XYZ file of C-alpha atoms in Angstrom:
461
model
C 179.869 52.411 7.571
C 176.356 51.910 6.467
C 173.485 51.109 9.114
C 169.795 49.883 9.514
C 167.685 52.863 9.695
C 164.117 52.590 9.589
C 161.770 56.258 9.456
C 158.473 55.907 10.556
C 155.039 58.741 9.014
C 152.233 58.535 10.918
C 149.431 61.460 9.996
C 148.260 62.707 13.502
C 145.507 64.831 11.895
C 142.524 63.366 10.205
C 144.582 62.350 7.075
C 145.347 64.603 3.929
C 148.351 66.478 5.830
C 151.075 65.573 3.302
C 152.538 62.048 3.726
C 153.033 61.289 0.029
C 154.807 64.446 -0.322
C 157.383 63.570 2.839
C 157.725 60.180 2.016
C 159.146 61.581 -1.295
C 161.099 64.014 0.563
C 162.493 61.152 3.011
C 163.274 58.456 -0.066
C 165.661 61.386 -1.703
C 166.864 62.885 0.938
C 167.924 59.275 3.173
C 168.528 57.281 0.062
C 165.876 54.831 1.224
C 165.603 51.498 -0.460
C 161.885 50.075 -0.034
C 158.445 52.226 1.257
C 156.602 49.832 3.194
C 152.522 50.904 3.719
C 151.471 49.229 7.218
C 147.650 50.198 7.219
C 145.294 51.711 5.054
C 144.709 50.388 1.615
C 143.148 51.838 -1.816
C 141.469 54.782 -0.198
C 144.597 56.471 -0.037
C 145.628 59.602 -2.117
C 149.388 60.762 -1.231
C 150.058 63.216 -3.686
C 153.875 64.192 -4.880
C 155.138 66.358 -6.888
C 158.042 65.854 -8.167
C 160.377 68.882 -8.774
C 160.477 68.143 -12.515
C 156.871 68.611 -12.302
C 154.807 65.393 -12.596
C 152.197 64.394 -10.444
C 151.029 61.072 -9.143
C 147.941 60.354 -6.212
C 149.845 57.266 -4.399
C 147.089 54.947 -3.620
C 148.807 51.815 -2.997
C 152.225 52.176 -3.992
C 154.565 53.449 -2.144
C 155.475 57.775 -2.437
C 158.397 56.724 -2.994
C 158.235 55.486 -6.387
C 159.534 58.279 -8.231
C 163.046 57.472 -7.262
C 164.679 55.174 -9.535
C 164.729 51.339 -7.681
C 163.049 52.724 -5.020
C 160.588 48.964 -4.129
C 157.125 49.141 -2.424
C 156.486 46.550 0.253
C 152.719 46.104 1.031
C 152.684 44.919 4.329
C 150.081 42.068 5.654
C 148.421 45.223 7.224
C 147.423 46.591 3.901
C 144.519 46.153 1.842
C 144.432 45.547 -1.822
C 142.357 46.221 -4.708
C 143.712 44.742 -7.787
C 141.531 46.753 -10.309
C 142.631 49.906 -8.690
C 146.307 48.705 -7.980
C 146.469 47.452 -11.735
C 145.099 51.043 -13.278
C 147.318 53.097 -10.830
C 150.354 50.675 -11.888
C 149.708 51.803 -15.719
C 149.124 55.667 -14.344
C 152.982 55.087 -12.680
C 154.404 53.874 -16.009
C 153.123 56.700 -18.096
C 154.330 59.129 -15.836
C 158.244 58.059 -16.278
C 158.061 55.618 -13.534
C 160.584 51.875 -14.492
C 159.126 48.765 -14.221
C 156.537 49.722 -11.354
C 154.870 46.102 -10.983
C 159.031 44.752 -10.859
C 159.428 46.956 -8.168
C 156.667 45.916 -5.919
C 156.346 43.066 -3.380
C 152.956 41.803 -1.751
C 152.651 40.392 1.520
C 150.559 36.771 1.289
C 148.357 37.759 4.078
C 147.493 41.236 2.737
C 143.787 40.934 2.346
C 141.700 41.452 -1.281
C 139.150 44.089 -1.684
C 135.885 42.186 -3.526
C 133.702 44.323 -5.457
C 130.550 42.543 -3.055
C 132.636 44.844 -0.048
C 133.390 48.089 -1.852
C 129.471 47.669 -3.000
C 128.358 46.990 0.251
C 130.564 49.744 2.013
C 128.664 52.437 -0.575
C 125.152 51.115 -0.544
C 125.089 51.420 3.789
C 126.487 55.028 3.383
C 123.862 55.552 0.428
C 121.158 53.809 2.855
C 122.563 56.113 5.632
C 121.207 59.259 4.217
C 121.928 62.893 6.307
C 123.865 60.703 8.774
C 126.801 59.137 6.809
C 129.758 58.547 8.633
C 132.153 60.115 5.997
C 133.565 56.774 4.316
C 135.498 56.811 0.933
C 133.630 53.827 -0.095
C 136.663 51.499 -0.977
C 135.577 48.597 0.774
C 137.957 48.964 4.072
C 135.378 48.508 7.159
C 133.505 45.886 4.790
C 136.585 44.133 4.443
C 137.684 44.288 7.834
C 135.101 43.185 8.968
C 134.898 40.371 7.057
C 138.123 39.187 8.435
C 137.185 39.678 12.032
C 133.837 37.231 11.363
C 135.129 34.621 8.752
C 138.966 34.463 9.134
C 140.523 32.454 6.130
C 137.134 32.598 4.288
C 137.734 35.789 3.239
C 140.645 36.629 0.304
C 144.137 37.222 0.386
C 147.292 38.034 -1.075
C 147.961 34.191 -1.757
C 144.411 33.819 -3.245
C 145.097 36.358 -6.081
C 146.782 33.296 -8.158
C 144.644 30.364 -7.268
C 141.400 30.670 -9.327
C 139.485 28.100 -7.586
C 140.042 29.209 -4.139
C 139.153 32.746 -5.625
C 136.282 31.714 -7.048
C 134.789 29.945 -4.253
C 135.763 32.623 -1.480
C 134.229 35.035 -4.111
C 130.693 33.449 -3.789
C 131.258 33.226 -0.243
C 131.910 37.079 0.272
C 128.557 37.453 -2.535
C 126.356 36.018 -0.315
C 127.657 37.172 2.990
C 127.133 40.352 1.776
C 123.809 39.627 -0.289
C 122.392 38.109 3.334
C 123.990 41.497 5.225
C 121.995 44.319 3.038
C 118.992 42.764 2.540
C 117.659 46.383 4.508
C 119.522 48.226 1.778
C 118.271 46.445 -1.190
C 114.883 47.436 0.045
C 115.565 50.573 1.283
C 117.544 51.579 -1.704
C 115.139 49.947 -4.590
C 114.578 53.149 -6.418
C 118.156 55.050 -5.996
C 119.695 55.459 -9.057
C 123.038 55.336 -7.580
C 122.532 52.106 -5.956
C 121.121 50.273 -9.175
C 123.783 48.352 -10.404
C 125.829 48.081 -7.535
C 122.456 45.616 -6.604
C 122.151 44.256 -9.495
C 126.037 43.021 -9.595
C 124.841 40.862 -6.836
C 123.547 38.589 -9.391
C 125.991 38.853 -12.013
C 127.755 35.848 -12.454
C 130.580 37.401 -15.428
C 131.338 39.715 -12.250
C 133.257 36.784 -10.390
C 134.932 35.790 -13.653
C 136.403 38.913 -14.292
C 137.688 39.350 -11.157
C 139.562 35.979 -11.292
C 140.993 37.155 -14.546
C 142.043 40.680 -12.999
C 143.445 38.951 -10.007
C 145.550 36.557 -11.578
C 147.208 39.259 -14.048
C 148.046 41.474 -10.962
C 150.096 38.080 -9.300
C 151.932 38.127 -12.894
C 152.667 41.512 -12.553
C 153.718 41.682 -8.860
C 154.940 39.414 -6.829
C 153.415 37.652 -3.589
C 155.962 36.907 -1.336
C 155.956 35.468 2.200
C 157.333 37.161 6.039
C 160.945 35.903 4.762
C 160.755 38.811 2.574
C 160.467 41.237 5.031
C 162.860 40.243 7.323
C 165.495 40.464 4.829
C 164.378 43.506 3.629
C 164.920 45.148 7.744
C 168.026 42.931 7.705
C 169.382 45.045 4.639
C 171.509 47.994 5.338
C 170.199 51.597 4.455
C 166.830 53.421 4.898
C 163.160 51.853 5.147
C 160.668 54.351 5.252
C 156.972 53.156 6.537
C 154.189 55.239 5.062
C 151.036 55.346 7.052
C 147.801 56.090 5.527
C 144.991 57.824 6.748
C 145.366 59.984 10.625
C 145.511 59.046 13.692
C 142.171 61.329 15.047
C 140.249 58.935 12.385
C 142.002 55.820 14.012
C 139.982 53.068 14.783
C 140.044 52.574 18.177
C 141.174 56.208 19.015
C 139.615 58.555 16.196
C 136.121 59.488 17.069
C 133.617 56.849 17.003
C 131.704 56.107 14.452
C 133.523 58.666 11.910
C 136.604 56.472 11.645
C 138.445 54.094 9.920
C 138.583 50.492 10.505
C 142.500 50.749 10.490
C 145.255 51.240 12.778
C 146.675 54.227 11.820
C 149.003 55.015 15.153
C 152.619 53.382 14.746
C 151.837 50.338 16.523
C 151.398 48.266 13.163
C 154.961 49.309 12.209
C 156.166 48.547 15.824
C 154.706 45.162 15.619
C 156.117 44.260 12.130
C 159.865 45.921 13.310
C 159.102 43.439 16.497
C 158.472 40.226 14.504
C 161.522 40.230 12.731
C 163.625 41.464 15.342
C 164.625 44.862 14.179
C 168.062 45.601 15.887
C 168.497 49.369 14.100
C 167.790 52.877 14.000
C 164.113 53.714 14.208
C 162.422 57.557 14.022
C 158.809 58.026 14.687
C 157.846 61.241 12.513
C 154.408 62.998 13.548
C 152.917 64.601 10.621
C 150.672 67.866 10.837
C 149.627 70.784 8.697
C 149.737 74.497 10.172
C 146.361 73.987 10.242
C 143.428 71.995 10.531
C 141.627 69.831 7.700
C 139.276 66.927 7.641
C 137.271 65.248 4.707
C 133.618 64.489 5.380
C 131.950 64.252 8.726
C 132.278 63.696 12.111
C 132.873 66.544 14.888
C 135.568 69.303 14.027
C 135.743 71.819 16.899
C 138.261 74.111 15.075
C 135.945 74.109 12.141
C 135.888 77.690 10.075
C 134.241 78.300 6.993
C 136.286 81.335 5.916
C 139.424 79.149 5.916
C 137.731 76.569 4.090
C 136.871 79.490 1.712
C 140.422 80.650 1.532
C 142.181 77.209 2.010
C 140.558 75.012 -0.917
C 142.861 71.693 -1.219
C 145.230 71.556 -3.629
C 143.990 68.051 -4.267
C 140.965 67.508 -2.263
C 137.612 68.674 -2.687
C 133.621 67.693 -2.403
C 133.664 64.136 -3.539
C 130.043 61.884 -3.757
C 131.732 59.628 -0.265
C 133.561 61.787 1.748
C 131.586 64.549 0.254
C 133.065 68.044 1.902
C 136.465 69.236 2.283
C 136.945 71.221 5.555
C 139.060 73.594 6.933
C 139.647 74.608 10.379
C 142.549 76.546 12.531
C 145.153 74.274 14.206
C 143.739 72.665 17.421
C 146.728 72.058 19.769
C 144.384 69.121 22.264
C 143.377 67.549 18.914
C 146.740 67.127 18.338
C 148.287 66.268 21.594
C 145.292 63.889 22.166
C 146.684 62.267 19.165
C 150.801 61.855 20.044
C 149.352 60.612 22.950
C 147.292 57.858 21.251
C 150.696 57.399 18.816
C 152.919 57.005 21.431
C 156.605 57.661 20.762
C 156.148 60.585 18.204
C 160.070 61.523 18.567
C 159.970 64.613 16.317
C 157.505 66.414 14.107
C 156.781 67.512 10.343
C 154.913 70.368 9.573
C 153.683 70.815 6.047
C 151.346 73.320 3.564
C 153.619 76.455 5.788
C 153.241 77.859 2.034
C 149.327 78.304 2.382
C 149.302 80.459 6.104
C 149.908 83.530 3.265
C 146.655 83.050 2.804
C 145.535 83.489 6.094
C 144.343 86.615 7.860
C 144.569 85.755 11.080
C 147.243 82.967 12.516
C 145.255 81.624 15.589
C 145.599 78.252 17.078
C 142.318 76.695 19.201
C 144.078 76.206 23.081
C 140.999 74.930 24.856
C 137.859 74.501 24.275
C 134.337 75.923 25.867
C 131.302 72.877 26.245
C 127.593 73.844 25.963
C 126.178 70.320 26.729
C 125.677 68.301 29.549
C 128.408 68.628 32.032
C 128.120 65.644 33.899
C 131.161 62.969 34.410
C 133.018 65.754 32.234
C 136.299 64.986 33.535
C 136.185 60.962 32.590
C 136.680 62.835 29.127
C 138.659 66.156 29.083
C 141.133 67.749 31.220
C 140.001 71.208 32.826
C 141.404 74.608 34.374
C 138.103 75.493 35.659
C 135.167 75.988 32.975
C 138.013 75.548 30.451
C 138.934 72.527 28.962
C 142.864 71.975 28.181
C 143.169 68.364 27.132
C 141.055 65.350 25.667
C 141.565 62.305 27.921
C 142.900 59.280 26.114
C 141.430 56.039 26.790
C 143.873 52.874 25.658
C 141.396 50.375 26.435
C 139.723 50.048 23.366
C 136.317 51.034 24.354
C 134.273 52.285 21.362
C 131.169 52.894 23.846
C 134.043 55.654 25.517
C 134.998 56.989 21.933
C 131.142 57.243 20.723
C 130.439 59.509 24.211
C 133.733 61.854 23.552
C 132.808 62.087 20.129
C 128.924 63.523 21.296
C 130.433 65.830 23.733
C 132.890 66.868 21.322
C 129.958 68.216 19.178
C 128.940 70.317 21.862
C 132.755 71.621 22.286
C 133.682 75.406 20.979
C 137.079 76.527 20.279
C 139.037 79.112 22.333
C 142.036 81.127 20.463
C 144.990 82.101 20.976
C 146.309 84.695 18.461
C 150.345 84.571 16.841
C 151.182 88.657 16.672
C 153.934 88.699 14.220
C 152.034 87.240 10.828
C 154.284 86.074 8.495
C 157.033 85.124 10.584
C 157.096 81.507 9.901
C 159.709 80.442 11.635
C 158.075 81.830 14.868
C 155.170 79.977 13.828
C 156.949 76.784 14.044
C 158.384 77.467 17.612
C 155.160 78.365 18.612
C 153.696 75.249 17.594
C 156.572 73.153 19.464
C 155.565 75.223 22.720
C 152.200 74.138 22.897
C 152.835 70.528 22.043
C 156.161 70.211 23.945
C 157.531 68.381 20.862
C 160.439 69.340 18.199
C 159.929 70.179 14.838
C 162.291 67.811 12.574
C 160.968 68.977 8.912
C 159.191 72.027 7.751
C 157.322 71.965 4.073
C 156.781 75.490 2.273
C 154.910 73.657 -0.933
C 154.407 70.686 -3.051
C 158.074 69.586 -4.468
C 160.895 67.640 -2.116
C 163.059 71.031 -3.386
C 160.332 73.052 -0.464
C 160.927 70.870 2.163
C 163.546 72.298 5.211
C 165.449 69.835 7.614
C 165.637 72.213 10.958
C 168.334 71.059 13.868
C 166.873 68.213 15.498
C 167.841 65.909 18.006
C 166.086 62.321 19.452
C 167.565 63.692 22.673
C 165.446 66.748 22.752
């Protein structure tokens, strides 16, 4: 008899550990009928590969799109950008994918990326010099935060359609913005980067092609309303939510101000499942690489610059926003700081197995040594004398707590632990379940759904 089953990715790294790739891997493997993305918006890139070889960065579409009738869902969590979503579309179709646009469904509450906020978002990082906080210059915070001040002033899914109401929250979001970076304009008068993103401040043809752009992506996709959900989690079979981004850049639990203005623990998903009144299966899937990553700044204790000299990203790499891509060994309190700011991680998926070849030395960071000022040290970490064994968790939403962690974890130094028997994977694996006291579901040796390894696993372990 078929069932409800809904599968749950949530990155607990600081993003790039492979969810595009597993959400590919789930879709086959489950015969899942819809990806639904439940934070995050154009500033993702989940790569697949397929095993036929193509290759697509999944920005706003669902991984899952490879698999014939396969439907995205974007969720009233997500955040569009219909240039972007309208390009990537075309990149889909030329790549062997059916009738992507027929295939994808648009919450009426999602909110609309403006050009004003992706502008904005780039010329405060520009204006921010040595001390950028690491953004990928899509617009999210802007946007965000846009919301949070001005409510239904800002766009949405249901304005895409509706030139006038476009148009006029358009000028709105212009000026708002205009009034907001008046410091940057000055600051910034002789970049050469930030020229024309000024002068489309003034450019009237700007707002008319975006109502033109807007309105083709509503004829392409469709805008539905919460109805559409709920009989999508009514359906029998497998719904798969894709998370974007990582938990340890979360914001109210990554560390403040190198975040993302996006929940990116599971408690979107749980509050969509809980609106509709989800009755079925659900599995919360952790997501981790053997080892650490993180793109652009903001503290990384496990930091080492011969793995990022060994480990360069398959897909990542310096970029003008993010800028660097680093590397680090696998820091077991990063990562149980972050299950514990998830909540209900049932199992976990370790990916990029494939790449420890590379490395000479399999160590994992098992506490950490602090050079800075001691005092009220245990409001933040957990300690065994001098060493420190655990990050506290705070669930109060207290960005004044995550700015002082995130100072104090820039004056934290990694102690290792050293795996004996290199190569042995599998041992590996175990190893990693020991320290985090959780059960490895999936393993991924490479880039294909063909290198990806179920392993026994049980809820009830």
């Amino acid at each position: 008899m078929t069932t409800k089953n809904v599968t749950i990715i949530s990155d607990l790294q600081y993003g790039d550990a492979g969810k595009g790739s597993i959400v590919d891997y789930l879709t086959r493997e489950n015969d899942a009928h819809t990806v639904i993305r439940f934070n995050g918006g154009a500033q993702a890139a989940h790569n697949v590969v397929t095993p036929d070889g193509r290759h697509h960065t999944f920005a706003q579409f669902g991984a899952g799109m490879f698999v014939p009738g396969v439907q995205t869902y974007l969720s009233r969590y997500m955040l569009i950008d219909p240039p972007a979503m309208l390009s990537e579309g075309d990149g889909l179709a030329a790549n062997g994918v059916a009738n992507p646009f027929s295939r994808t469904f648009i919450d009426r509450d999602a909110l609309i990326i403006s050009p004003f906020q992706q502008y904005a978002n780039r010329l405060r990082e520009l204006a921010r010099g040595d001390g950028r906080h690491g953004s990928c210059g899509m617009g999210i915070g802007e946007t965000m935060a846009d919301y949070l001040a001005h409510g239904d002033e800002v766009l949405f899914a249901c304005d895409l359609a509706d030139a006038a109401s476009a148009q006029r929250k358009l000028r709105f979001l212009r000026e708002v913005k205009a009034d907001a970076l008046t410091h940057e304009f000055a600051a910034l008068a002789g970049n050469e980067r930030a020229r024309d993103m000024i002068a489309a401040f003034t450019d009237d043809g700007l707002i008319d092609a975006c109502i033109e752009v807007y309105a083709y992506l509503a004829e392409r996709a469709t805008v539905v309303d919460s109805g559409f959900l709920a009989d999508l989690l009514a359906r029998d079979g497998t719904v798969i939510f894709e998370a974007a981004q990582g938990v340890l850049l979360d914001e109210w639990y990554g560390f403040h101000p190198y975040t993302t203005w996006s929940t990116t623990t599971f408690a979107n998903a749980n509050s969509l499942l809980a609106a509709h009144n989800y009755t079925g299966a659900v599995t919360r899937y952790g997501l981790i690489r053997a080892y650490m990553t993180r793109h652009g700044a903001g503290p990384f204790v496990s930091e080492s610059d011969t793995l990022t000299r060994l480990l360069p990203d398959y897909h990542n790499g310096t970029n003008p926003w993010q800028q660097a891509f680093r590397v680090g060994y696998f820091d077991a309190l990063a990562i149980r700081y972050a299950m514990e700011a998830a909540g209900e991680v049932d199992a976990l998926v370790v990916t990029n197995l494939d790449r420890m070849a590379d490395v000479p030395a399999w160590k994992v960071c098992t506490g950490y040594t602090y050079t800075g000022d001691a005092g009220n040290m245990d409001t933040y970490f957990v300690r065994d004398g001098e060493k420190i064994t655990g990050i506290r968790v705070n669930h109060n939403r207290d960005l004044d707590y995550q700015g002082e962690l995130t100072r104090r974890l820039w004056d934290c130094d990694p102690i290792y632990e050293t795996f004996a028997n290199t190569g042995d994977i599998e041992g590996y694996v175990a190893w990693l379940e020991s320290l985090l006291a959780k059960p490895v579901a999936i393993t991924s040796a490479g880039v294909t759904a063909d290198d990806k390894q179920r392993r026994v696993f049980s809820q009830s372990v």
